[in-house]
mmCIF file of C-alpha atoms in Angstrom:
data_model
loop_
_atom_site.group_PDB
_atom_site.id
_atom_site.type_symbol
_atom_site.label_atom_id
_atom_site.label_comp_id
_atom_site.label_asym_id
_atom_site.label_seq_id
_atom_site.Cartn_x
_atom_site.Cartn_y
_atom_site.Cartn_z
ATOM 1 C CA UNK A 7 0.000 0.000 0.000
ATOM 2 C CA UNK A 8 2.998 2.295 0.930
ATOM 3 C CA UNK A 9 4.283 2.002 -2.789
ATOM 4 C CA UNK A 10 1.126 2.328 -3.908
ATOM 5 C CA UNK A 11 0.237 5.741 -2.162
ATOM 6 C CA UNK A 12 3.674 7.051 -3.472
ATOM 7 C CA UNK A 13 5.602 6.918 -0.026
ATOM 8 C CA UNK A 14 8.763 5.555 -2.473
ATOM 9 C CA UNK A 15 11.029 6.194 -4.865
ATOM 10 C CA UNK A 16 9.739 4.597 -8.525
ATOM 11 C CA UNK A 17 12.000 2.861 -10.619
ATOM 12 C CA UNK A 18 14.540 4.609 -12.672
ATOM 13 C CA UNK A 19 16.318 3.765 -15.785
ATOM 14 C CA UNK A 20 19.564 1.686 -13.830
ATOM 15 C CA UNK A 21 16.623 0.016 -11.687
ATOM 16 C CA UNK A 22 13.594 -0.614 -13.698
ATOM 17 C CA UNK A 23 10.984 -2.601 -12.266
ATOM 18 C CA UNK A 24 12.341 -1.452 -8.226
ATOM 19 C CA UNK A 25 10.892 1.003 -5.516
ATOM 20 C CA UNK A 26 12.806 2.255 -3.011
ATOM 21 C CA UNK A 27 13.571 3.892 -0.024
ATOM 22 C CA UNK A 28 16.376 5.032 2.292
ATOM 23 C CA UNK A 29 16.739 5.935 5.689
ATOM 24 C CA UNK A 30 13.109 4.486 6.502
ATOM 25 C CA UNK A 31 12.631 4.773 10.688
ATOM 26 C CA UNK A 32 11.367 1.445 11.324
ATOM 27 C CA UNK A 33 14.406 -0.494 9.231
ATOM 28 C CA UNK A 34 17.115 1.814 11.069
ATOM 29 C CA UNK A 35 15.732 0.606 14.203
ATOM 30 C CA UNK A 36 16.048 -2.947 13.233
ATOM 31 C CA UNK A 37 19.261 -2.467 11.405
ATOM 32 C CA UNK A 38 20.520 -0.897 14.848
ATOM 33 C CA UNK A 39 18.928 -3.967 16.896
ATOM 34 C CA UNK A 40 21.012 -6.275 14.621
ATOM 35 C CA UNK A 41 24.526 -5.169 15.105
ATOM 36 C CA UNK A 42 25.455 -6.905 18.179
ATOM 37 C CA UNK A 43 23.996 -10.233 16.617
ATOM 38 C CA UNK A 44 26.211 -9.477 13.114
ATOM 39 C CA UNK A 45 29.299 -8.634 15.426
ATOM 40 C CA UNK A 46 28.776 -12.278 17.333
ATOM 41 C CA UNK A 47 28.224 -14.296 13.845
ATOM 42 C CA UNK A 48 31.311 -12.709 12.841
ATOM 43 C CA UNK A 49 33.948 -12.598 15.330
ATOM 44 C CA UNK A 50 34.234 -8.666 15.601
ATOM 45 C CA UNK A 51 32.883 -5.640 16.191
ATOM 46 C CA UNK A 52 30.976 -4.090 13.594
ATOM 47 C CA UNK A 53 28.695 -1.086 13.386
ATOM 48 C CA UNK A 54 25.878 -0.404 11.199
ATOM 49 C CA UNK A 55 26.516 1.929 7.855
ATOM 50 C CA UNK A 56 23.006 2.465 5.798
ATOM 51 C CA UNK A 57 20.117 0.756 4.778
ATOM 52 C CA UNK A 58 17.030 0.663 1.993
ATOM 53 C CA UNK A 59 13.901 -1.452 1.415
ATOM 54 C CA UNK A 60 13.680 -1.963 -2.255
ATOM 55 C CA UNK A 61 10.425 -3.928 -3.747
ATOM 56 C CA UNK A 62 11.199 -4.947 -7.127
ATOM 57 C CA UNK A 63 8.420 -6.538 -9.644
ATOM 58 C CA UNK A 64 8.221 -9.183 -12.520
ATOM 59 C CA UNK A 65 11.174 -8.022 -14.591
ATOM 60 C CA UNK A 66 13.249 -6.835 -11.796
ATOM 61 C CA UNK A 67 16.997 -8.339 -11.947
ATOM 62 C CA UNK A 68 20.226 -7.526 -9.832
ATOM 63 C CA UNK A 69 23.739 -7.811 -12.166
ATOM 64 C CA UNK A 70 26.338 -10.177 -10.552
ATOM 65 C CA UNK A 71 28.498 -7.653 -8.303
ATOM 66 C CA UNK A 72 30.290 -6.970 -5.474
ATOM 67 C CA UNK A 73 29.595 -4.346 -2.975
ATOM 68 C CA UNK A 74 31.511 -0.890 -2.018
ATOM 69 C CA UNK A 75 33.272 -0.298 0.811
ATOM 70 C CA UNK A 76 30.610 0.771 2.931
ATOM 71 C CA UNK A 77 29.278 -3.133 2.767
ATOM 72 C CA UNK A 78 31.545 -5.104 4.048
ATOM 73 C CA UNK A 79 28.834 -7.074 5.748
ATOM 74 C CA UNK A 80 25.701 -7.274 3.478
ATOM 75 C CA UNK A 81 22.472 -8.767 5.069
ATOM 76 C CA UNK A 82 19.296 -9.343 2.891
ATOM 77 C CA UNK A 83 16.068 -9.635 4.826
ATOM 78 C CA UNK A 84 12.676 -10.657 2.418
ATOM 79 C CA UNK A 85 10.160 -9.143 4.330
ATOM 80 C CA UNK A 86 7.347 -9.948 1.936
ATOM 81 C CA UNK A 87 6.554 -11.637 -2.000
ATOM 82 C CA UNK A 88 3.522 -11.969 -3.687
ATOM 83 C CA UNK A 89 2.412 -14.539 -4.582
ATOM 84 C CA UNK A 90 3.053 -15.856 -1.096
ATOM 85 C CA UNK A 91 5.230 -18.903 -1.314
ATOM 86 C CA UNK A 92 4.265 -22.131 0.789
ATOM 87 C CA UNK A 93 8.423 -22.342 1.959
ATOM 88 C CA UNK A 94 11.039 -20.429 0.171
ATOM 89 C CA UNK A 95 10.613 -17.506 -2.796
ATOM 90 C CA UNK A 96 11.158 -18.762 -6.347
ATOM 91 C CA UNK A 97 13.753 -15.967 -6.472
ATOM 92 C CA UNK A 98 17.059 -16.981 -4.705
ATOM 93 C CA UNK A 99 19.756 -14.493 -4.093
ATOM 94 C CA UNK A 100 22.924 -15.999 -5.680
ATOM 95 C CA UNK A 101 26.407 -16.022 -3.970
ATOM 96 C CA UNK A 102 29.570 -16.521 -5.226
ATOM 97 C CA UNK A 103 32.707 -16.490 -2.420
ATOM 98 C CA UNK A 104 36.389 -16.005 -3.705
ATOM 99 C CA UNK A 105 37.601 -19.290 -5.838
ATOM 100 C CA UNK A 106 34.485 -21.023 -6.447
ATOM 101 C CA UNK A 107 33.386 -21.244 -9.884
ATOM 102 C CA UNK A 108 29.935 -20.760 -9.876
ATOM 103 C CA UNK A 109 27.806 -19.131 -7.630
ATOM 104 C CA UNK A 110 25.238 -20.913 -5.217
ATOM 105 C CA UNK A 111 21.481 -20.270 -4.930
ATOM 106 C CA UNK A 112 20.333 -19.378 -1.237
ATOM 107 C CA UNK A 113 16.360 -19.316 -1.467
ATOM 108 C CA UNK A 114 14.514 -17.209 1.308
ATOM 109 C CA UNK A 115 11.414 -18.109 2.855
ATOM 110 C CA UNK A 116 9.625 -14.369 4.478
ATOM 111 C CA UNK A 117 11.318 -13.405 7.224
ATOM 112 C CA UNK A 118 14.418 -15.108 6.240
ATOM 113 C CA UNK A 119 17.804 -13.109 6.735
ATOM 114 C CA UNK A 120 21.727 -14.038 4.779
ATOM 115 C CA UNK A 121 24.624 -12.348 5.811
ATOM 116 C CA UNK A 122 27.172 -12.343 3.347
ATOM 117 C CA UNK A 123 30.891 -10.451 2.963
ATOM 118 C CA UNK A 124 29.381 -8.012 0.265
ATOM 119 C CA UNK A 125 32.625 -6.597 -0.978
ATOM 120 C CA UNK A 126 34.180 -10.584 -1.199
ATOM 121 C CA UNK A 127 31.297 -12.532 -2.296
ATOM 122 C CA UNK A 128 30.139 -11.389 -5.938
ATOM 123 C CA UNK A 129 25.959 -11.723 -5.671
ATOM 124 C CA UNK A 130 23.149 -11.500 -7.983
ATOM 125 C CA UNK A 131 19.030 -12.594 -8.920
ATOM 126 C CA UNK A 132 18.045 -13.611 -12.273
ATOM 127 C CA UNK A 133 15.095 -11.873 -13.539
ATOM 128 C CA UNK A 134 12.135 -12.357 -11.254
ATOM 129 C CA UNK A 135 9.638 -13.781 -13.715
ATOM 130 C CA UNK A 136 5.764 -14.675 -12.514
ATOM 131 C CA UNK A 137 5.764 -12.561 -9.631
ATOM 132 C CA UNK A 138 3.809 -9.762 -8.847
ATOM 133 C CA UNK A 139 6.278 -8.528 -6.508
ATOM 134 C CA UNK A 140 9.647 -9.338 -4.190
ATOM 135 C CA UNK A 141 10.224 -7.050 -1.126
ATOM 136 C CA UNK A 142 13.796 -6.733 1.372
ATOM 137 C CA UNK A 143 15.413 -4.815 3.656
ATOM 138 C CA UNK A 144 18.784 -4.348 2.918
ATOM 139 C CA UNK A 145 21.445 -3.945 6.061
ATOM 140 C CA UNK A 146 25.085 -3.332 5.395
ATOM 141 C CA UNK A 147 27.405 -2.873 8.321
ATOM 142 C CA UNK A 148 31.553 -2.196 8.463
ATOM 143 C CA UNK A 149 34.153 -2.892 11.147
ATOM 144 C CA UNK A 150 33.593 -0.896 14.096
ATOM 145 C CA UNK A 151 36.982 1.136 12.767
ATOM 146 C CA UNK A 152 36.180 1.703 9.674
ATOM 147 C CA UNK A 153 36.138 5.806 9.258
ATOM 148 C CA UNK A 154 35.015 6.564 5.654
ATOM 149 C CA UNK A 155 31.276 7.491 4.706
ATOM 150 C CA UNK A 156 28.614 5.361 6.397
ATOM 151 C CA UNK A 157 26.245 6.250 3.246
#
């Protein structure tokens, strides 16, 4: 309803098919909440750099890439996808670590986080195809040193 009443940004033409939004209040507070647990998964103390909910429809794709430097801990949340799947979304987020040659699917059920290294591990989604729509948060977080731009 929030897309459709305008509350985000529409899709452009290097994100067709995606809404977004940044600095929402409700995902800062969970992407604040979240930092201890992301520190203890990962051995060290991290701190949270920015966020966005993006909702992207039948069409939608994301390029293999890997992150900037503000990501050094990418975490994908799907927080909704329509139709509702019974277990996991037909739309898996691919990953790729250093020296493996191809990249592994990791399907998401709603509500269903994966913390990657987003600079290291080179990620991507094929084209969502008969969907009406695929919704995340996206959480990115650095080392607790790290003293460029948070944005």
């Amino acid at each position: 309803d929030a897309i459709a009443e305008g509350f985000f940004e529409a899709s452009d033409a290097e994100w067709p098919n995606r809404s977004f939004s940044s600095r929402d209040g409700i995902a800062q507070f969970f992407h604040a909440q979240l930092t201890s647990l992301v520190s203890e998964i990962v051995g060290v103390q991290v701190k949270p750099s920015f966020q966005f909910f993006a909702s992207y429809r039948e069409g939608a794709e994301l390029r293999p890439h890997r992150d900037r430097e503000q990501c050094e801990l990418a975490m994908s949340i799907l927080l909704d996808f329509s139709p509702e799947p019974v277990d996991a979304s037909p739309w898996p987020l691919f990953v790729q670590p250093p020296h493996r040659d191809t990249p592994t699917p990791i399907a998401q059920g709603i509500g269903d986080a994966v913390l990657y290294y987003g600079r290291e591990v080179r990620h991507h989604r094929e084209t969502l195809k008969s969907a009406d729509y695929s919704s995340s948060w996206f959480f990115f977080y650095v080392h607790e040193n790290f003293q460029g731009s948070l944005d």
